[in-house]
Short mmCIF file of C-alpha atoms and ligand atoms in Angstrom, two decimals:
data_model
loop_
_atom_site.label_atom_id
_atom_site.label_comp_id
_atom_site.label_asym_id
_atom_site.label_seq_id
_atom_site.Cartn_x
_atom_site.Cartn_y
_atom_site.Cartn_z
CA MET A 1 108.13 -38.37 -88.47
CA THR A 2 109.49 -37.32 -85.08
CA ILE A 3 108.34 -34.09 -83.46
CA LEU A 4 110.42 -32.57 -80.67
CA ILE A 5 108.37 -30.48 -78.26
CA LEU A 6 110.31 -28.17 -75.98
CA GLY A 7 108.01 -28.21 -72.99
CA GLY A 8 107.44 -27.25 -69.41
CA THR A 9 104.00 -25.76 -70.03
CA ALA A 10 100.40 -26.99 -70.03
CA GLU A 11 100.18 -26.30 -73.78
CA ALA A 12 103.23 -28.49 -74.44
CA ARG A 13 101.59 -31.37 -72.55
CA GLN A 14 98.29 -30.90 -74.40
CA LEU A 15 100.10 -30.84 -77.74
CA ALA A 16 102.02 -34.03 -76.92
CA ALA A 17 98.80 -35.75 -75.91
CA SER A 18 97.03 -34.75 -79.15
CA LEU A 19 99.90 -35.80 -81.40
CA VAL A 20 100.48 -39.10 -79.60
CA ALA A 21 96.74 -39.84 -79.89
CA ASP A 22 97.16 -39.27 -83.65
CA GLY A 23 100.00 -41.83 -83.72
CA VAL A 24 102.81 -39.29 -84.14
CA ASP A 25 106.22 -40.05 -82.63
CA VAL A 26 106.75 -37.30 -80.06
CA ILE A 27 109.70 -36.48 -77.83
CA SER A 28 108.92 -33.97 -75.09
CA SER A 29 111.90 -32.21 -73.61
CA LEU A 30 111.86 -30.81 -70.07
CA ALA A 31 114.54 -28.76 -68.39
CA GLY A 32 114.23 -30.66 -65.12
CA ARG A 33 113.60 -27.59 -62.96
CA VAL A 34 110.72 -29.02 -60.89
CA SER A 35 111.04 -32.08 -58.68
CA THR A 36 107.93 -33.92 -59.86
CA PRO A 37 107.17 -32.81 -63.41
CA SER A 38 103.92 -34.02 -64.95
CA LEU A 39 105.26 -36.09 -67.80
CA PRO A 40 103.32 -35.88 -71.07
CA PRO A 41 102.35 -38.91 -73.16
CA GLY A 42 104.96 -40.13 -75.62
CA ARG A 43 108.70 -40.18 -75.19
CA ALA A 44 110.29 -37.71 -72.80
CA ARG A 45 113.79 -36.52 -72.01
CA VAL A 46 114.86 -34.35 -69.09
CA GLY A 47 117.76 -31.89 -68.75
CA GLY A 48 119.60 -29.31 -70.83
CA PHE A 49 121.09 -30.15 -74.24
CA GLY A 50 124.36 -28.34 -73.68
CA GLY A 51 123.67 -25.08 -75.51
CA VAL A 52 123.13 -24.56 -79.24
CA ASP A 53 125.76 -27.13 -80.26
CA GLY A 54 124.25 -29.83 -78.05
CA LEU A 55 120.75 -29.09 -79.28
CA ALA A 56 121.84 -29.12 -82.93
CA ASP A 57 123.59 -32.48 -82.35
CA TYR A 58 120.43 -33.81 -80.70
CA LEU A 59 118.22 -32.76 -83.64
CA ARG A 60 120.53 -34.59 -86.04
CA ARG A 61 121.03 -37.67 -83.86
CA GLU A 62 117.31 -38.19 -83.22
CA GLN A 63 116.44 -37.29 -86.82
CA VAL A 64 113.90 -34.78 -85.60
CA SER A 65 111.51 -33.81 -88.40
CA ALA A 66 110.26 -30.59 -86.78
CA VAL A 67 110.40 -28.72 -83.47
CA VAL A 68 107.65 -26.99 -81.55
CA ASP A 69 109.05 -24.57 -79.02
CA ALA A 70 106.25 -24.61 -76.45
CA THR A 71 108.38 -23.43 -73.53
CA HIS A 72 107.18 -20.76 -71.12
CA PRO A 73 107.15 -17.21 -72.53
CA PHE A 74 109.91 -16.26 -70.07
CA ALA A 75 112.22 -19.17 -70.94
CA ALA A 76 114.18 -16.87 -73.24
CA LYS A 77 117.46 -18.76 -73.44
CA ILE A 78 116.17 -22.09 -74.75
CA THR A 79 113.94 -20.19 -77.19
CA LYS A 80 116.98 -18.34 -78.55
CA ASN A 81 119.04 -21.54 -78.67
CA VAL A 82 116.48 -23.51 -80.63
CA VAL A 83 116.22 -20.80 -83.29
CA GLN A 84 119.95 -21.14 -83.91
CA ALA A 85 120.02 -24.94 -83.69
CA ALA A 86 117.06 -25.30 -86.05
CA ASN A 87 118.59 -22.83 -88.48
CA ARG A 88 121.88 -24.71 -88.44
CA THR A 89 120.25 -28.09 -89.05
CA ASP A 90 117.47 -26.89 -91.40
CA THR A 91 114.85 -28.24 -89.04
CA PRO A 92 111.38 -26.67 -89.32
CA LEU A 93 110.57 -24.76 -86.15
CA VAL A 94 107.48 -23.10 -84.82
CA ARG A 95 106.77 -21.27 -81.58
CA LEU A 96 103.63 -22.08 -79.58
CA GLU A 97 102.98 -19.29 -77.10
CA ARG A 98 99.76 -18.61 -75.26
CA PRO A 99 98.59 -14.99 -75.52
CA GLY A 100 99.70 -12.70 -72.72
CA TRP A 101 97.56 -10.50 -70.51
CA ARG A 102 97.96 -7.24 -72.47
CA GLU A 103 94.31 -7.62 -73.50
CA HIS A 104 93.09 -8.16 -69.91
CA PRO A 105 90.38 -5.56 -69.15
CA ARG A 106 92.47 -4.15 -66.29
CA SER A 107 95.90 -4.30 -67.93
CA SER A 108 96.09 -0.54 -68.46
CA SER A 109 95.91 0.02 -64.70
CA TRP A 110 98.92 -2.23 -64.04
CA THR A 111 102.52 -1.03 -63.89
CA TRP A 112 104.42 -2.76 -66.70
CA VAL A 113 108.17 -3.23 -66.24
CA THR A 114 110.92 -5.08 -68.09
CA ASP A 115 112.56 -7.19 -65.40
CA ALA A 116 112.53 -8.26 -61.76
CA SER A 117 114.69 -5.44 -60.44
CA ALA A 118 112.46 -2.86 -62.16
CA ALA A 119 109.48 -4.66 -60.62
CA ARG A 120 111.01 -4.28 -57.17
CA ALA A 121 111.60 -0.58 -57.73
CA ALA A 122 108.03 -0.08 -58.95
CA ALA A 123 106.57 -1.97 -55.96
CA GLU A 124 108.81 -0.23 -53.41
CA PRO A 125 106.03 1.35 -51.30
CA GLY A 126 104.44 -2.06 -50.66
CA ARG A 127 104.98 -3.47 -47.17
CA ARG A 128 103.16 -6.78 -47.77
CA PRO A 129 103.95 -7.82 -51.35
CA PHE A 130 102.73 -11.04 -52.99
CA LEU A 131 105.61 -12.30 -55.10
CA THR A 132 104.72 -14.69 -57.93
CA THR A 133 107.62 -14.00 -60.29
CA GLY A 134 109.20 -17.44 -59.89
CA ARG A 135 112.07 -19.07 -58.05
CA GLN A 136 114.77 -17.70 -60.31
CA SER A 137 113.87 -14.09 -59.54
CA LEU A 138 113.99 -14.38 -55.72
CA GLU A 139 117.52 -13.05 -55.51
CA ASP A 140 116.34 -9.72 -56.91
CA PHE A 141 114.13 -9.21 -53.86
CA GLN A 142 116.57 -10.03 -51.05
CA ALA A 143 116.65 -6.33 -50.10
CA TRP A 144 113.08 -6.79 -48.84
CA ALA A 145 114.12 -8.69 -45.71
CA ASP A 146 112.37 -6.00 -43.66
CA ARG A 147 108.89 -6.62 -45.07
CA ASP A 148 106.29 -9.34 -44.96
CA VAL A 149 106.70 -10.85 -48.38
CA LEU A 150 104.42 -13.71 -49.40
CA VAL A 151 106.08 -15.90 -52.05
CA ARG A 152 104.33 -18.56 -54.10
CA LEU A 153 106.48 -21.29 -55.66
CA VAL A 154 106.07 -24.76 -57.15
CA ASP A 155 109.14 -26.17 -55.39
CA PRO A 156 110.87 -25.01 -52.18
CA PRO A 157 113.39 -22.20 -52.73
CA ALA A 158 116.99 -23.27 -53.36
CA ALA A 159 118.41 -20.77 -50.85
CA LEU A 160 117.30 -19.62 -47.40
CA LEU A 161 114.79 -16.74 -47.55
CA PRO A 162 114.55 -13.80 -45.13
CA GLN A 163 112.88 -14.74 -41.84
CA ARG A 164 109.83 -12.53 -42.27
CA TRP A 165 108.92 -14.05 -45.62
CA ASN A 166 106.18 -16.66 -45.96
CA VAL A 167 106.21 -19.28 -48.69
CA ILE A 168 103.21 -21.00 -50.24
CA LEU A 169 104.14 -24.12 -52.21
CA SER A 170 101.53 -24.93 -54.81
CA ARG A 171 100.88 -25.41 -58.50
CA GLY A 172 97.99 -23.84 -60.45
CA PRO A 173 95.38 -23.62 -61.74
CA TYR A 174 94.11 -21.14 -59.16
CA ARG A 175 90.51 -20.06 -58.68
CA TYR A 176 89.16 -16.60 -57.89
CA ALA A 177 87.81 -17.36 -54.39
CA GLY A 178 91.09 -18.91 -53.21
CA GLU A 179 93.16 -16.09 -54.65
CA ARG A 180 90.94 -13.44 -53.07
CA LYS A 181 91.26 -15.20 -49.71
CA ILE A 182 95.06 -15.25 -49.92
CA LEU A 183 95.14 -11.54 -50.71
CA THR A 184 92.86 -10.59 -47.84
CA ASP A 185 94.21 -13.09 -45.26
CA HIS A 186 97.76 -11.82 -45.79
CA GLY A 187 96.82 -8.16 -46.11
CA ILE A 188 98.60 -7.98 -49.46
CA ASP A 189 99.19 -4.42 -50.65
CA VAL A 190 100.92 -5.08 -53.99
CA ILE A 191 101.22 -8.07 -56.39
CA LEU A 192 104.30 -8.72 -58.47
CA THR A 193 103.98 -11.13 -61.36
CA LYS A 194 105.06 -11.92 -64.91
CA ASP A 195 102.95 -11.74 -68.06
CA SER A 196 102.65 -15.52 -68.19
CA GLY A 197 99.24 -15.32 -69.85
CA GLY A 198 96.62 -18.04 -69.96
CA THR A 199 93.80 -18.82 -67.57
CA HIS A 200 95.56 -20.89 -64.87
CA THR A 201 97.08 -18.00 -62.95
CA VAL A 202 94.99 -14.98 -63.95
CA ALA A 203 92.54 -15.17 -61.02
CA LYS A 204 94.90 -13.33 -58.67
CA LEU A 205 94.82 -10.35 -61.04
CA ASP A 206 91.03 -10.35 -61.18
CA ALA A 207 90.86 -10.50 -57.39
CA ALA A 208 93.51 -7.78 -57.02
CA GLY A 209 91.48 -5.53 -59.31
CA ASP A 210 88.32 -6.04 -57.28
CA LEU A 211 90.19 -5.37 -54.02
CA GLY A 212 92.01 -2.31 -55.40
CA ILE A 213 95.45 -3.88 -54.94
CA PRO A 214 98.11 -2.54 -57.33
CA VAL A 215 99.75 -4.95 -59.79
CA VAL A 216 103.33 -4.73 -61.04
CA ILE A 217 103.85 -6.96 -64.04
CA ILE A 218 106.99 -7.97 -65.91
CA ALA A 219 106.50 -7.79 -69.68
CA ARG A 220 107.48 -10.71 -71.90
CA PRO A 221 110.82 -10.85 -73.66
CA GLU A 222 110.81 -10.26 -77.44
CA PRO A 223 109.26 -13.21 -79.32
CA PRO A 224 111.66 -15.21 -81.52
CA PRO A 225 111.80 -14.50 -85.28
CA VAL A 226 109.79 -17.60 -86.24
CA LEU A 227 106.18 -18.41 -86.99
CA LEU A 228 104.17 -17.82 -83.83
CA LEU A 229 101.11 -19.95 -83.02
CA LYS A 230 98.73 -19.17 -80.17
CA THR A 231 96.77 -22.37 -79.74
CA VAL A 232 97.45 -26.07 -79.40
CA ALA A 233 95.03 -26.74 -82.28
CA GLU A 234 97.12 -24.54 -84.59
CA ALA A 235 100.27 -26.38 -83.50
CA VAL A 236 98.65 -29.78 -84.14
CA ALA A 237 97.72 -28.62 -87.64
CA TRP A 238 101.26 -27.31 -88.27
CA CYS A 239 102.81 -30.61 -87.12
CA ARG A 240 100.79 -32.50 -89.71
CA SER A 241 102.66 -30.63 -92.46
CA PRO A 242 105.48 -28.56 -90.99
CA ARG A 243 106.60 -25.77 -93.23
CA ASP A 244 110.16 -24.61 -93.69
CA LEU A 245 111.80 -22.28 -91.22
CA ARG A 246 110.31 -18.85 -91.60
CA PHE A 247 112.60 -16.26 -90.09
CA VAL A 248 111.20 -12.78 -90.21
CA GLY A 249 114.48 -11.15 -89.20
CA PRO A 250 117.97 -11.41 -90.70
CA SER A 251 119.30 -14.97 -90.82
CA ILE A 252 120.75 -16.14 -87.55
CA THR A 253 124.10 -17.92 -87.30
P1 NAP B 301 115.82 -20.80 -69.94
O1 NAP B 301 116.44 -19.79 -69.03
O2 NAP B 301 115.32 -20.34 -71.25
O3 NAP B 301 116.85 -21.96 -70.23
C1 NAP B 301 118.03 -22.19 -69.48
C2 NAP B 301 118.60 -23.51 -69.93
O4 NAP B 301 117.79 -24.59 -69.45
C3 NAP B 301 118.65 -23.70 -71.42
O5 NAP B 301 119.78 -23.08 -72.00
C4 NAP B 301 118.64 -25.21 -71.55
O6 NAP B 301 119.91 -25.74 -71.22
C5 NAP B 301 117.73 -25.62 -70.42
N1 NAP B 301 116.33 -25.77 -70.85
C6 NAP B 301 115.31 -24.88 -70.72
N2 NAP B 301 114.16 -25.40 -71.16
C7 NAP B 301 114.45 -26.65 -71.59
C8 NAP B 301 113.67 -27.70 -72.13
N3 NAP B 301 112.33 -27.58 -72.32
N4 NAP B 301 114.32 -28.85 -72.45
C9 NAP B 301 115.65 -29.00 -72.24
N5 NAP B 301 116.43 -28.03 -71.72
C10 NAP B 301 115.83 -26.88 -71.40
O7 NAP B 301 114.66 -21.59 -69.20
P2 NAP B 301 113.99 -21.36 -67.74
O8 NAP B 301 113.35 -20.03 -67.72
O9 NAP B 301 114.99 -21.75 -66.72
O10 NAP B 301 112.83 -22.44 -67.81
C11 NAP B 301 113.13 -23.82 -67.74
C12 NAP B 301 111.91 -24.63 -68.11
O11 NAP B 301 110.84 -24.33 -67.22
C13 NAP B 301 111.39 -24.35 -69.51
O12 NAP B 301 111.24 -25.57 -70.17
C14 NAP B 301 110.08 -23.63 -69.33
O13 NAP B 301 109.11 -24.01 -70.27
C15 NAP B 301 109.66 -24.02 -67.92
N6 NAP B 301 109.02 -22.90 -67.20
C16 NAP B 301 109.66 -21.72 -67.08
C17 NAP B 301 109.03 -20.66 -66.43
C18 NAP B 301 109.69 -19.32 -66.31
O14 NAP B 301 109.07 -18.41 -65.74
N7 NAP B 301 110.88 -19.12 -66.83
C19 NAP B 301 107.74 -20.85 -65.89
C20 NAP B 301 107.12 -22.10 -66.02
C21 NAP B 301 107.77 -23.12 -66.68
P3 NAP B 301 121.01 -26.11 -72.34
O15 NAP B 301 121.55 -24.79 -72.82
O16 NAP B 301 121.99 -26.94 -71.63
O17 NAP B 301 120.28 -26.83 -73.43
#
C-alpha cells in the first residue's frame, strides 16, 4: 500500500512520521515553495505535477493506494486538482485540515474578509500594519508604499518591497511574549492575517486582543467535497483502511 500525502504543513509531516513508523510506504509531495523545506520521513518528491492530468498520471504510475490532501487550507488549487485527479483514477482521497480560528474567543471582534485586496481595504486606516498573509499576497499591498508595513515571511520576498517596509524572516511556532514584543516594538496598529488555524501562529492574535489592536482576517476558501478530517490521528486511522471517494457534491469531471 502506498499513501501519497500532499504536504507543506506540520500535520502532513506528523502524518508521514506516524505512517512510516507503522511501516507504511509513504510519498510526501511538496510544492517546492520554500528554500529549505523540512522533509518528512519516508519518500518525498518536490515540485508541481503539471495540473490535473499530471497528477492523475502520477497516481497511476506510482500505483498510489490512497491520497491524503494535507496541504495548507489556503492552497486551493492543488486541493481542487487532487479532487479531479482522484475522481478520474478512482483513488480514495481524504482531506486533512486543521480547524480554523472561527472558534477563537475573540474571533467575533475581528474583521473577516474574503481575499487580500478586501483585507487591504478593511485595514486602510492603519499606518503601521503587520502583514502575515504570505509571500504570494504581497503584490496586493504595493499601494502601501507610504506606510511602515512590517512583513513576516519564511523566505525573502521574490520582488523588491517598498523602502519603508520592514521584513522579518522567520518560521513558527511563535510564542505570546515574542509576538507581543513585536507588536509593541513596531507600534503596530492593525494585523492582517489568514485563517490558517492551529496553535503555531495564533499567539499574535492573542497578543493583539490584549493590546487592543484590530485584526483583519482572510477567511478560508470553500472546503473540497470530500471527507474532511481534523486531526492527524483520524488521518492515520483512515489510512489503515481507506474508504472509497465520498463526494458530497455533484460528481466532478
Ligand atoms: P496552490 O496555489 O494550491 O497550488 C499551486 C500549484 O502548486 C499547484 O497547482 C501544484 O502545481 C503545485 N503544488 C501545490 N502544492 C503542492 C504539493 N503539496 N505538491 C506538489 N505540487 C504542489 O498552492 P500554494 O498556495 O502555492 O501552496 C504551495 C504549498 O505550500 C502547498 O503544498 C501548501 O501546503 C504549502 N503552504 C501554503 C500556504 C499558503 O498560505 N498558501 C501556507 C503554508 C504552506 P501543479 O498544478 O503543477 O501540480
